[in-house]
mmCIF file of C-alpha atoms and ligand atoms in Angstrom:
data_model
loop_
_atom_site.group_PDB
_atom_site.id
_atom_site.type_symbol
_atom_site.label_atom_id
_atom_site.label_comp_id
_atom_site.label_asym_id
_atom_site.label_seq_id
_atom_site.Cartn_x
_atom_site.Cartn_y
_atom_site.Cartn_z
ATOM 1 C CA MET V 1406 -48.530 -46.957 -52.096
ATOM 2 C CA ALA V 1407 -51.654 -48.838 -51.027
ATOM 3 C CA SER V 1408 -52.195 -49.525 -47.335
ATOM 4 C CA ALA V 1409 -52.009 -53.094 -46.053
ATOM 5 C CA ARG V 1410 -55.783 -53.025 -45.659
ATOM 6 C CA ALA V 1411 -56.271 -51.904 -49.259
ATOM 7 C CA GLN V 1412 -53.949 -54.674 -50.434
ATOM 8 C CA GLN V 1413 -55.963 -57.262 -48.493
ATOM 9 C CA ILE V 1414 -59.171 -55.969 -50.076
ATOM 10 C CA ALA V 1415 -57.549 -56.080 -53.525
ATOM 11 C CA ALA V 1416 -56.862 -59.789 -52.993
ATOM 12 C CA HIS V 1417 -60.597 -60.335 -52.516
ATOM 13 C CA LEU V 1418 -61.458 -58.409 -55.665
ATOM 14 C CA ASN V 1419 -59.827 -61.071 -57.812
ATOM 15 C CA CYS V 1420 -62.615 -63.597 -57.552
ATOM 16 C CA PRO V 1421 -62.558 -66.369 -60.168
ATOM 17 C CA LYS V 1422 -64.322 -68.667 -57.678
ATOM 18 C CA GLY V 1423 -67.145 -66.219 -57.043
ATOM 19 C CA MET V 1424 -67.628 -62.779 -55.557
ATOM 20 C CA LEU V 1425 -68.224 -64.215 -52.082
ATOM 21 C CA HIS V 1426 -65.913 -67.205 -52.288
ATOM 22 C CA GLY V 1427 -65.403 -68.813 -48.868
ATOM 23 C CA GLN V 1428 -67.456 -66.226 -46.994
ATOM 24 C CA VAL V 1429 -69.901 -67.486 -44.373
ATOM 25 C CA ALA V 1430 -73.223 -65.666 -44.681
ATOM 26 C CA ILE V 1431 -76.211 -65.722 -42.333
ATOM 27 C CA ILE V 1432 -79.373 -64.714 -44.177
ATOM 28 C CA THR V 1433 -82.413 -64.402 -41.936
ATOM 29 C CA GLY V 1434 -85.814 -65.108 -43.442
ATOM 30 C CA SER V 1435 -84.261 -67.077 -46.286
ATOM 31 C CA GLY V 1436 -86.847 -69.851 -46.468
ATOM 32 C CA GLN V 1437 -88.684 -67.988 -49.240
ATOM 33 C CA GLY V 1438 -89.044 -64.670 -51.021
ATOM 34 C CA ILE V 1439 -86.162 -62.205 -51.191
ATOM 35 C CA GLY V 1440 -84.148 -64.081 -48.559
ATOM 36 C CA ALA V 1441 -84.289 -67.395 -50.424
ATOM 37 C CA GLU V 1442 -83.171 -65.714 -53.660
ATOM 38 C CA THR V 1443 -80.350 -64.019 -51.743
ATOM 39 C CA ALA V 1444 -79.271 -67.415 -50.399
ATOM 40 C CA ARG V 1445 -79.196 -68.861 -53.925
ATOM 41 C CA LEU V 1446 -77.293 -65.909 -55.426
ATOM 42 C CA PHE V 1447 -74.780 -65.901 -52.563
ATOM 43 C CA ALA V 1448 -74.209 -69.655 -52.936
ATOM 44 C CA ASN V 1449 -73.688 -69.227 -56.696
ATOM 45 C CA GLU V 1450 -70.948 -66.731 -55.806
ATOM 46 C CA GLY V 1451 -69.167 -69.215 -53.551
ATOM 47 C CA ALA V 1452 -70.574 -68.241 -50.146
ATOM 48 C CA LYS V 1453 -71.263 -70.791 -47.436
ATOM 49 C CA VAL V 1454 -74.859 -69.938 -46.704
ATOM 50 C CA VAL V 1455 -76.763 -70.235 -43.442
ATOM 51 C CA VAL V 1456 -80.459 -70.462 -44.264
ATOM 52 C CA SER V 1457 -82.274 -69.073 -41.222
ATOM 53 C CA ASP V 1458 -86.071 -69.045 -41.108
ATOM 54 C CA ILE V 1459 -88.933 -69.728 -38.732
ATOM 55 C CA ASP V 1460 -90.296 -72.144 -41.344
ATOM 56 C CA GLY V 1461 -88.018 -75.158 -40.917
ATOM 57 C CA ALA V 1462 -89.353 -77.107 -43.910
ATOM 58 C CA LYS V 1463 -88.808 -74.205 -46.304
ATOM 59 C CA ALA V 1464 -85.361 -73.452 -44.864
ATOM 60 C CA SER V 1465 -84.301 -77.081 -45.366
ATOM 61 C CA GLN V 1466 -85.644 -77.062 -48.911
ATOM 62 C CA VAL V 1467 -83.612 -73.964 -49.836
ATOM 63 C CA ALA V 1468 -80.438 -75.406 -48.268
ATOM 64 C CA GLU V 1469 -80.936 -78.791 -49.975
ATOM 65 C CA GLU V 1470 -81.459 -77.168 -53.380
ATOM 66 C CA ILE V 1471 -78.272 -75.155 -52.973
ATOM 67 C CA LYS V 1472 -76.322 -78.285 -52.079
ATOM 68 C CA LYS V 1473 -77.850 -80.225 -55.000
ATOM 69 C CA ASN V 1474 -76.547 -77.470 -57.290
ATOM 70 C CA GLY V 1475 -73.033 -77.801 -55.920
ATOM 71 C CA GLY V 1476 -73.167 -74.989 -53.348
ATOM 72 C CA SER V 1477 -72.588 -74.975 -49.618
ATOM 73 C CA ALA V 1478 -75.487 -74.373 -47.225
ATOM 74 C CA ILE V 1479 -76.967 -75.335 -43.890
ATOM 75 C CA ALA V 1480 -80.490 -74.757 -42.560
ATOM 76 C CA ILE V 1481 -80.646 -73.428 -39.014
ATOM 77 C CA PRO V 1482 -84.371 -72.876 -38.435
ATOM 78 C CA GLY V 1483 -85.842 -70.812 -35.617
ATOM 79 C CA ASP V 1484 -87.766 -67.723 -34.587
ATOM 80 C CA MET V 1485 -85.898 -64.407 -34.695
ATOM 81 C CA LEU V 1486 -88.193 -63.207 -31.901
ATOM 82 C CA ASP V 1487 -86.601 -65.796 -29.588
ATOM 83 C CA ASP V 1488 -83.353 -64.607 -27.942
ATOM 84 C CA ASN V 1489 -82.184 -68.192 -27.410
ATOM 85 C CA TYR V 1490 -82.484 -68.841 -31.123
ATOM 86 C CA ILE V 1491 -80.316 -65.823 -31.936
ATOM 87 C CA ASN V 1492 -77.495 -67.162 -29.752
ATOM 88 C CA GLU V 1493 -77.924 -70.639 -31.231
ATOM 89 C CA LEU V 1494 -77.877 -69.196 -34.756
ATOM 90 C CA VAL V 1495 -74.563 -67.445 -34.158
ATOM 91 C CA LYS V 1496 -72.968 -70.465 -32.484
ATOM 92 C CA LYS V 1497 -74.087 -72.979 -35.118
ATOM 93 C CA SER V 1498 -73.163 -70.605 -37.957
ATOM 94 C CA ALA V 1499 -69.658 -70.176 -36.556
ATOM 95 C CA ASP V 1500 -69.337 -73.969 -36.226
ATOM 96 C CA PHE V 1501 -70.476 -74.351 -39.847
ATOM 97 C CA GLY V 1502 -67.984 -71.652 -40.877
ATOM 98 C CA SER V 1503 -65.017 -73.192 -39.013
ATOM 99 C CA GLY V 1504 -65.011 -70.309 -36.547
ATOM 100 C CA LYS V 1505 -65.832 -67.497 -38.983
ATOM 101 C CA ILE V 1506 -68.866 -65.451 -39.982
ATOM 102 C CA HIS V 1507 -68.378 -62.796 -42.686
ATOM 103 C CA ILE V 1508 -71.831 -61.580 -43.665
ATOM 104 C CA ILE V 1509 -75.190 -61.036 -41.991
ATOM 105 C CA VAL V 1510 -78.258 -60.144 -44.001
ATOM 106 C CA ASN V 1511 -81.030 -59.025 -41.640
ATOM 107 C CA ASN V 1512 -83.969 -59.791 -43.900
ATOM 108 C CA ALA V 1513 -86.578 -61.739 -41.862
ATOM 109 C CA GLY V 1514 -89.764 -59.837 -41.391
ATOM 110 C CA TYR V 1515 -93.368 -59.205 -42.157
ATOM 111 C CA THR V 1516 -95.922 -56.439 -41.982
ATOM 112 C CA TRP V 1517 -98.784 -56.206 -39.488
ATOM 113 C CA ASP V 1518 -100.627 -53.168 -40.719
ATOM 114 C CA GLY V 1519 -103.138 -50.902 -39.041
ATOM 115 C CA VAL V 1520 -104.082 -47.254 -39.138
ATOM 116 C CA ILE V 1521 -102.655 -45.317 -36.207
ATOM 117 C CA HIS V 1522 -105.817 -45.107 -34.137
ATOM 118 C CA LYS V 1523 -106.443 -48.859 -34.399
ATOM 119 C CA THR V 1524 -102.902 -50.239 -34.015
ATOM 120 C CA THR V 1525 -102.572 -52.331 -30.846
ATOM 121 C CA ASP V 1526 -99.567 -52.360 -28.523
ATOM 122 C CA LYS V 1527 -98.902 -55.925 -29.597
ATOM 123 C CA GLN V 1528 -98.843 -54.998 -33.300
ATOM 124 C CA TRP V 1529 -96.491 -52.149 -32.473
ATOM 125 C CA ASP V 1530 -94.150 -54.107 -30.198
ATOM 126 C CA THR V 1531 -93.945 -57.174 -32.437
ATOM 127 C CA ILE V 1532 -92.990 -55.226 -35.559
ATOM 128 C CA LEU V 1533 -90.374 -53.133 -33.742
ATOM 129 C CA ALA V 1534 -88.906 -56.248 -32.127
ATOM 130 C CA LEU V 1535 -88.783 -58.152 -35.403
ATOM 131 C CA HIS V 1536 -87.222 -55.415 -37.538
ATOM 132 C CA ASN V 1537 -85.080 -53.538 -34.975
ATOM 133 C CA THR V 1538 -84.436 -55.154 -31.596
ATOM 134 C CA GLN V 1539 -83.792 -58.698 -32.787
ATOM 135 C CA PRO V 1540 -81.529 -57.740 -35.739
ATOM 136 C CA PHE V 1541 -79.600 -55.591 -33.243
ATOM 137 C CA LYS V 1542 -79.295 -58.587 -30.916
ATOM 138 C CA LEU V 1543 -78.081 -60.750 -33.792
ATOM 139 C CA VAL V 1544 -75.412 -58.216 -34.719
ATOM 140 C CA ARG V 1545 -74.423 -57.877 -31.058
ATOM 141 C CA ALA V 1546 -74.201 -61.652 -30.584
ATOM 142 C CA ALA V 1547 -72.078 -61.930 -33.731
ATOM 143 C CA ALA V 1548 -69.730 -59.101 -32.676
ATOM 144 C CA PRO V 1549 -66.833 -61.448 -31.802
ATOM 145 C CA TYR V 1550 -66.842 -62.660 -35.425
ATOM 146 C CA PHE V 1551 -66.921 -59.150 -36.926
ATOM 147 C CA ARG V 1552 -64.573 -57.282 -34.587
ATOM 148 C CA VAL V 1553 -61.580 -59.218 -35.917
ATOM 149 C CA LYS V 1554 -58.469 -58.345 -37.862
ATOM 150 C CA ASP V 1555 -57.864 -61.364 -40.089
ATOM 151 C CA GLY V 1556 -57.776 -59.418 -43.360
ATOM 152 C CA GLU V 1557 -61.018 -60.996 -44.590
ATOM 153 C CA PRO V 1558 -64.032 -58.934 -45.628
ATOM 154 C CA ARG V 1559 -66.969 -58.436 -43.252
ATOM 155 C CA SER V 1560 -70.277 -56.924 -44.243
ATOM 156 C CA ILE V 1561 -73.780 -56.457 -42.875
ATOM 157 C CA VAL V 1562 -76.779 -55.724 -45.058
ATOM 158 C CA ASN V 1563 -79.979 -54.673 -43.328
ATOM 159 C CA VAL V 1564 -83.282 -54.742 -45.158
ATOM 160 C CA SER V 1565 -85.478 -51.660 -45.015
ATOM 161 C CA SER V 1566 -88.379 -50.400 -47.085
ATOM 162 C CA THR V 1567 -89.629 -47.313 -48.825
ATOM 163 C CA SER V 1568 -92.145 -47.193 -45.963
ATOM 164 C CA GLY V 1569 -89.207 -46.471 -43.652
ATOM 165 C CA LEU V 1570 -87.822 -43.727 -45.906
ATOM 166 C CA HIS V 1571 -91.077 -42.024 -46.875
ATOM 167 C CA GLY V 1572 -93.776 -43.303 -44.476
ATOM 168 C CA ASN V 1573 -96.858 -45.225 -45.572
ATOM 169 C CA ALA V 1574 -100.465 -44.875 -44.467
ATOM 170 C CA GLY V 1575 -101.457 -47.889 -42.404
ATOM 171 C CA GLN V 1576 -97.871 -48.798 -41.507
ATOM 172 C CA ALA V 1577 -96.822 -46.582 -38.574
ATOM 173 C CA ASN V 1578 -95.177 -49.551 -36.817
ATOM 174 C CA TYR V 1579 -93.407 -50.848 -39.929
ATOM 175 C CA ALA V 1580 -92.393 -47.355 -41.115
ATOM 176 C CA LEU V 1581 -90.786 -46.571 -37.745
ATOM 177 C CA ALA V 1582 -89.036 -49.921 -37.634
ATOM 178 C CA LYS V 1583 -87.737 -49.697 -41.190
ATOM 179 C CA ALA V 1584 -86.513 -46.136 -40.539
ATOM 180 C CA GLY V 1585 -84.735 -47.464 -37.463
ATOM 181 C CA VAL V 1586 -82.858 -49.964 -39.618
ATOM 182 C CA VAL V 1587 -81.121 -47.052 -41.367
ATOM 183 C CA GLY V 1588 -79.803 -45.594 -38.104
ATOM 184 C CA LEU V 1589 -78.646 -48.981 -36.830
ATOM 185 C CA THR V 1590 -76.808 -49.623 -40.092
ATOM 186 C CA LYS V 1591 -74.979 -46.283 -40.021
ATOM 187 C CA THR V 1592 -73.985 -46.837 -36.400
ATOM 188 C CA ILE V 1593 -72.481 -50.251 -37.184
ATOM 189 C CA ALA V 1594 -70.592 -48.648 -40.081
ATOM 190 C CA LYS V 1595 -69.191 -45.944 -37.783
ATOM 191 C CA GLU V 1596 -68.342 -48.257 -34.861
ATOM 192 C CA TRP V 1597 -66.850 -51.220 -36.702
ATOM 193 C CA GLY V 1598 -65.493 -49.593 -39.856
ATOM 194 C CA PRO V 1599 -62.391 -47.759 -38.622
ATOM 195 C CA ALA V 1600 -60.630 -50.573 -36.741
ATOM 196 C CA PHE V 1601 -62.088 -53.673 -38.357
ATOM 197 C CA GLY V 1602 -63.095 -52.649 -41.871
ATOM 198 C CA VAL V 1603 -66.656 -53.901 -41.379
ATOM 199 C CA ARG V 1604 -69.064 -52.432 -43.928
ATOM 200 C CA ALA V 1605 -72.767 -51.998 -43.171
ATOM 201 C CA ASN V 1606 -75.411 -50.913 -45.675
ATOM 202 C CA THR V 1607 -79.179 -50.813 -46.010
ATOM 203 C CA VAL V 1608 -81.363 -51.850 -48.929
ATOM 204 C CA ALA V 1609 -84.762 -50.212 -49.032
ATOM 205 C CA PHE V 1610 -87.135 -52.167 -51.230
ATOM 206 C CA GLY V 1611 -90.145 -50.762 -53.004
ATOM 207 C CA HIS V 1612 -92.723 -53.124 -54.483
ATOM 208 C CA ILE V 1613 -91.170 -56.579 -54.781
ATOM 209 C CA ALA V 1614 -93.419 -59.461 -55.817
ATOM 210 C CA THR V 1615 -93.489 -61.879 -52.857
ATOM 211 C CA ARG V 1616 -96.261 -63.130 -50.602
ATOM 212 C CA LEU V 1617 -96.005 -59.829 -48.677
ATOM 213 C CA THR V 1618 -97.320 -57.966 -51.711
ATOM 214 C CA ALA V 1619 -99.628 -60.722 -53.044
ATOM 215 C CA ALA V 1620 -103.390 -60.626 -52.503
ATOM 216 C CA LYS V 1621 -104.291 -61.107 -48.850
ATOM 217 C CA GLU V 1622 -107.029 -63.458 -49.995
ATOM 218 C CA GLU V 1623 -104.349 -65.961 -51.060
ATOM 219 C CA GLY V 1624 -104.272 -66.797 -47.363
ATOM 220 C CA ALA V 1625 -100.577 -66.490 -46.403
ATOM 221 C CA PHE V 1626 -100.079 -65.883 -42.701
ATOM 222 C CA VAL V 1627 -97.458 -65.915 -39.964
ATOM 223 C CA THR V 1628 -97.953 -66.929 -36.358
ATOM 224 C CA THR V 1629 -96.734 -64.728 -33.499
ATOM 225 C CA PRO V 1630 -94.880 -66.354 -30.557
ATOM 226 C CA ASP V 1631 -98.124 -66.525 -28.562
ATOM 227 C CA GLY V 1632 -100.003 -68.199 -31.392
ATOM 228 C CA GLN V 1633 -101.853 -65.323 -33.065
ATOM 229 C CA LYS V 1634 -102.242 -65.616 -36.827
ATOM 230 C CA VAL V 1635 -101.295 -62.501 -38.812
ATOM 231 C CA ALA V 1636 -102.591 -62.435 -42.393
ATOM 232 C CA LEU V 1637 -100.038 -61.309 -44.987
ATOM 233 C CA GLY V 1638 -100.528 -59.448 -48.239
ATOM 234 C CA ILE V 1639 -102.553 -56.552 -49.573
ATOM 235 C CA PRO V 1640 -106.384 -56.757 -49.696
ATOM 236 C CA GLN V 1641 -107.449 -57.743 -53.225
ATOM 237 C CA ALA V 1642 -109.733 -54.712 -53.662
ATOM 238 C CA GLN V 1643 -106.931 -52.297 -52.762
ATOM 239 C CA LYS V 1644 -104.437 -54.188 -54.929
ATOM 240 C CA ALA V 1645 -106.818 -54.384 -57.917
ATOM 241 C CA GLY V 1646 -107.620 -50.679 -57.588
ATOM 242 C CA ARG V 1647 -103.941 -49.807 -57.572
ATOM 243 C CA GLU V 1648 -102.974 -52.085 -60.421
ATOM 244 C CA ALA V 1649 -105.985 -51.699 -62.735
ATOM 245 C CA GLY V 1650 -105.716 -50.417 -66.296
ATOM 246 C CA LYS V 1651 -103.119 -48.407 -68.105
ATOM 247 C CA ASP V 1652 -102.124 -46.474 -65.007
ATOM 248 C CA ALA V 1653 -100.816 -49.577 -63.265
ATOM 249 C CA PHE V 1654 -97.528 -48.840 -61.554
ATOM 250 C CA LYS V 1655 -97.410 -45.391 -63.147
ATOM 251 C CA ASP V 1656 -95.413 -44.102 -60.180
ATOM 252 C CA ILE V 1657 -92.672 -46.649 -60.935
ATOM 253 C CA PRO V 1658 -90.394 -45.472 -63.776
ATOM 254 C CA LEU V 1659 -89.671 -49.096 -64.736
ATOM 255 C CA GLY V 1660 -93.447 -49.650 -64.805
ATOM 256 C CA ARG V 1661 -93.593 -52.915 -62.870
ATOM 257 C CA PRO V 1662 -92.876 -54.533 -59.510
ATOM 258 C CA GLY V 1663 -89.434 -56.041 -58.960
ATOM 259 C CA THR V 1664 -88.790 -59.757 -58.661
ATOM 260 C CA ALA V 1665 -87.307 -61.387 -55.573
ATOM 261 C CA THR V 1666 -84.235 -62.218 -57.657
ATOM 262 C CA GLU V 1667 -83.767 -58.561 -58.623
ATOM 263 C CA ALA V 1668 -84.106 -57.575 -54.971
ATOM 264 C CA ALA V 1669 -81.544 -60.210 -53.985
ATOM 265 C CA GLY V 1670 -79.158 -58.909 -56.656
ATOM 266 C CA ALA V 1671 -78.972 -55.586 -54.825
ATOM 267 C CA VAL V 1672 -78.171 -57.362 -51.554
ATOM 268 C CA LEU V 1673 -75.420 -59.293 -53.320
ATOM 269 C CA ALA V 1674 -73.987 -56.090 -54.788
ATOM 270 C CA LEU V 1675 -73.749 -54.476 -51.338
ATOM 271 C CA ALA V 1676 -72.322 -57.598 -49.689
ATOM 272 C CA SER V 1677 -69.719 -58.158 -52.397
ATOM 273 C CA PRO V 1678 -66.266 -56.592 -51.970
ATOM 274 C CA LEU V 1679 -65.945 -56.556 -55.773
ATOM 275 C CA MET V 1680 -68.952 -54.271 -56.170
ATOM 276 C CA SER V 1681 -68.922 -52.350 -52.916
ATOM 277 C CA SER V 1682 -65.658 -52.535 -50.958
ATOM 278 C CA TYR V 1683 -65.664 -48.713 -50.514
ATOM 279 C CA ILE V 1684 -69.388 -48.378 -49.845
ATOM 280 C CA THR V 1685 -70.596 -48.280 -46.253
ATOM 281 C CA GLY V 1686 -73.358 -46.637 -44.229
ATOM 282 C CA GLN V 1687 -75.464 -46.152 -47.371
ATOM 283 C CA THR V 1688 -79.093 -46.850 -48.162
ATOM 284 C CA LEU V 1689 -79.761 -48.239 -51.619
ATOM 285 C CA SER V 1690 -83.328 -47.788 -52.845
ATOM 286 C CA VAL V 1691 -84.397 -50.763 -54.955
ATOM 287 C CA THR V 1692 -87.681 -49.480 -56.269
ATOM 288 C CA GLY V 1693 -87.628 -49.468 -60.070
ATOM 289 C CA GLY V 1694 -87.025 -45.740 -59.666
ATOM 290 C CA ARG V 1695 -90.062 -44.950 -57.530
ATOM 291 C CA ASN V 1696 -89.578 -42.105 -55.043
ATOM 292 C CA MET V 1697 -86.383 -40.908 -56.772
HETATM 293 N N1 LIG U 133 -91.835 -57.637 -50.731
HETATM 294 C C1 LIG U 133 -91.723 -56.323 -50.657
HETATM 295 O O1 LIG U 133 -92.294 -55.580 -51.476
HETATM 296 C C2 LIG U 133 -90.864 -55.688 -49.604
HETATM 297 C C3 LIG U 133 -90.729 -54.292 -49.643
HETATM 298 C C4 LIG U 133 -89.936 -53.669 -48.679
HETATM 299 C C5 LIG U 133 -89.288 -54.416 -47.723
HETATM 300 N N2 LIG U 133 -89.455 -55.778 -47.701
HETATM 301 C C6 LIG U 133 -88.753 -56.517 -46.643
HETATM 302 O O2 LIG U 133 -87.997 -57.561 -47.222
HETATM 303 C C7 LIG U 133 -87.838 -58.614 -46.262
HETATM 304 C C8 LIG U 133 -88.201 -59.945 -46.902
HETATM 305 O O3 LIG U 133 -89.579 -59.918 -47.266
HETATM 306 P P1 LIG U 133 -90.221 -60.824 -48.420
HETATM 307 O O4 LIG U 133 -91.031 -59.917 -49.258
HETATM 308 O O5 LIG U 133 -89.198 -61.703 -49.052
HETATM 309 O O6 LIG U 133 -91.252 -61.683 -47.534
HETATM 310 P P2 LIG U 133 -91.529 -63.255 -47.436
HETATM 311 O O7 LIG U 133 -92.696 -63.398 -46.550
HETATM 312 O O8 LIG U 133 -91.582 -63.854 -48.801
HETATM 313 O O9 LIG U 133 -90.220 -63.815 -46.719
HETATM 314 C C9 LIG U 133 -89.895 -63.448 -45.413
HETATM 315 C C10 LIG U 133 -89.333 -64.652 -44.680
HETATM 316 O O10 LIG U 133 -89.051 -64.258 -43.318
HETATM 317 C C11 LIG U 133 -89.426 -65.318 -42.479
HETATM 318 N N3 LIG U 133 -89.745 -64.833 -41.138
HETATM 319 C C12 LIG U 133 -90.759 -64.019 -40.778
HETATM 320 N N4 LIG U 133 -90.768 -63.850 -39.464
HETATM 321 C C13 LIG U 133 -89.727 -64.555 -38.969
HETATM 322 C C14 LIG U 133 -89.230 -64.769 -37.674
HETATM 323 N N5 LIG U 133 -89.843 -64.263 -36.595
HETATM 324 N N6 LIG U 133 -88.133 -65.529 -37.520
HETATM 325 C C15 LIG U 133 -87.533 -66.074 -38.592
HETATM 326 N N7 LIG U 133 -87.973 -65.927 -39.852
HETATM 327 C C16 LIG U 133 -89.068 -65.174 -40.035
HETATM 328 C C17 LIG U 133 -90.668 -65.918 -43.130
HETATM 329 O O11 LIG U 133 -90.909 -67.250 -42.687
HETATM 330 C C18 LIG U 133 -90.305 -65.820 -44.603
HETATM 331 O O12 LIG U 133 -89.687 -67.010 -45.062
HETATM 332 C C19 LIG U 133 -88.698 -58.224 -45.051
HETATM 333 O O13 LIG U 133 -87.879 -57.611 -44.074
HETATM 334 C C20 LIG U 133 -89.657 -57.200 -45.630
HETATM 335 O O14 LIG U 133 -90.150 -56.318 -44.653
HETATM 336 C C21 LIG U 133 -90.210 -56.419 -48.620
#
């Protein structure tokens, strides 16, 4: 005989209106790249999507597109490095969701690379804050909406990287932060799983084609809270060297980078009760097979 909890979950597995029908999902960094694709896929599966990004124009564009296609979305722009924004994000998301939040995808982030002996305190502190401290604060602020017993699914997906699982030269700050994501995720799973049924999982991406992995010379940048511009991407010479000739991507069994949509598909799979209702505390490598 199935437990009451298992019966409630079973009700959510029958999903003719979409795998995330009626679930309110905050996706940080969803103005572009993997986050934007996650927002679109979630909306296609019936979620009410909160598009959170420091870039207000891009966040609005993603939310408008979703609505034009018949989905439900709201843009709540702001900087994840700002504690006030995190509280505002939770409050406005709960208002949008008629008092409920079901899913958080901690995806916002960027790299600010440097070899160990040249990495500044600011580089170090910013990357740890962005990938660890602030996602923790978001989860903590949203606790009242996750520590509930209303029979509805709750899930957190935190975005990590192969740099966090295996290390990467030039990324001590990012590797530490993305390793930290794994521990945070497992702790949420252990604290909020038993009584509330909250699931928490990590996706660790390999090489996904976004502006983070494009040529640095394309000129994409982010601005830190005190106004410093951080260039994004991989230097063209390094990228060309890596990708030249028949050996391009030879360490990736699928032989190519992933798309943002493919990356988002993995986030959807972990967030969805249909795919993953008995999966928690896990790290899914989405790498085309690299580092298996
Ligand atoms: N692209 C890859 O190969 C790859 C690999 C491993 C992990 N990741 C991780 O995936 C996540 C998404 O990266 P992406 O490749 O889609 O990058 P992206 O630059 O295309 O998108 C990231 C989004 O986050 C937003 N953002 C950055 N800082 C923010 C802040 N302080 N507050 C609010 N929003 C902020 C940006 O404005 C941007 O819209 C990141 O956590 C990244 O570290 C990416």
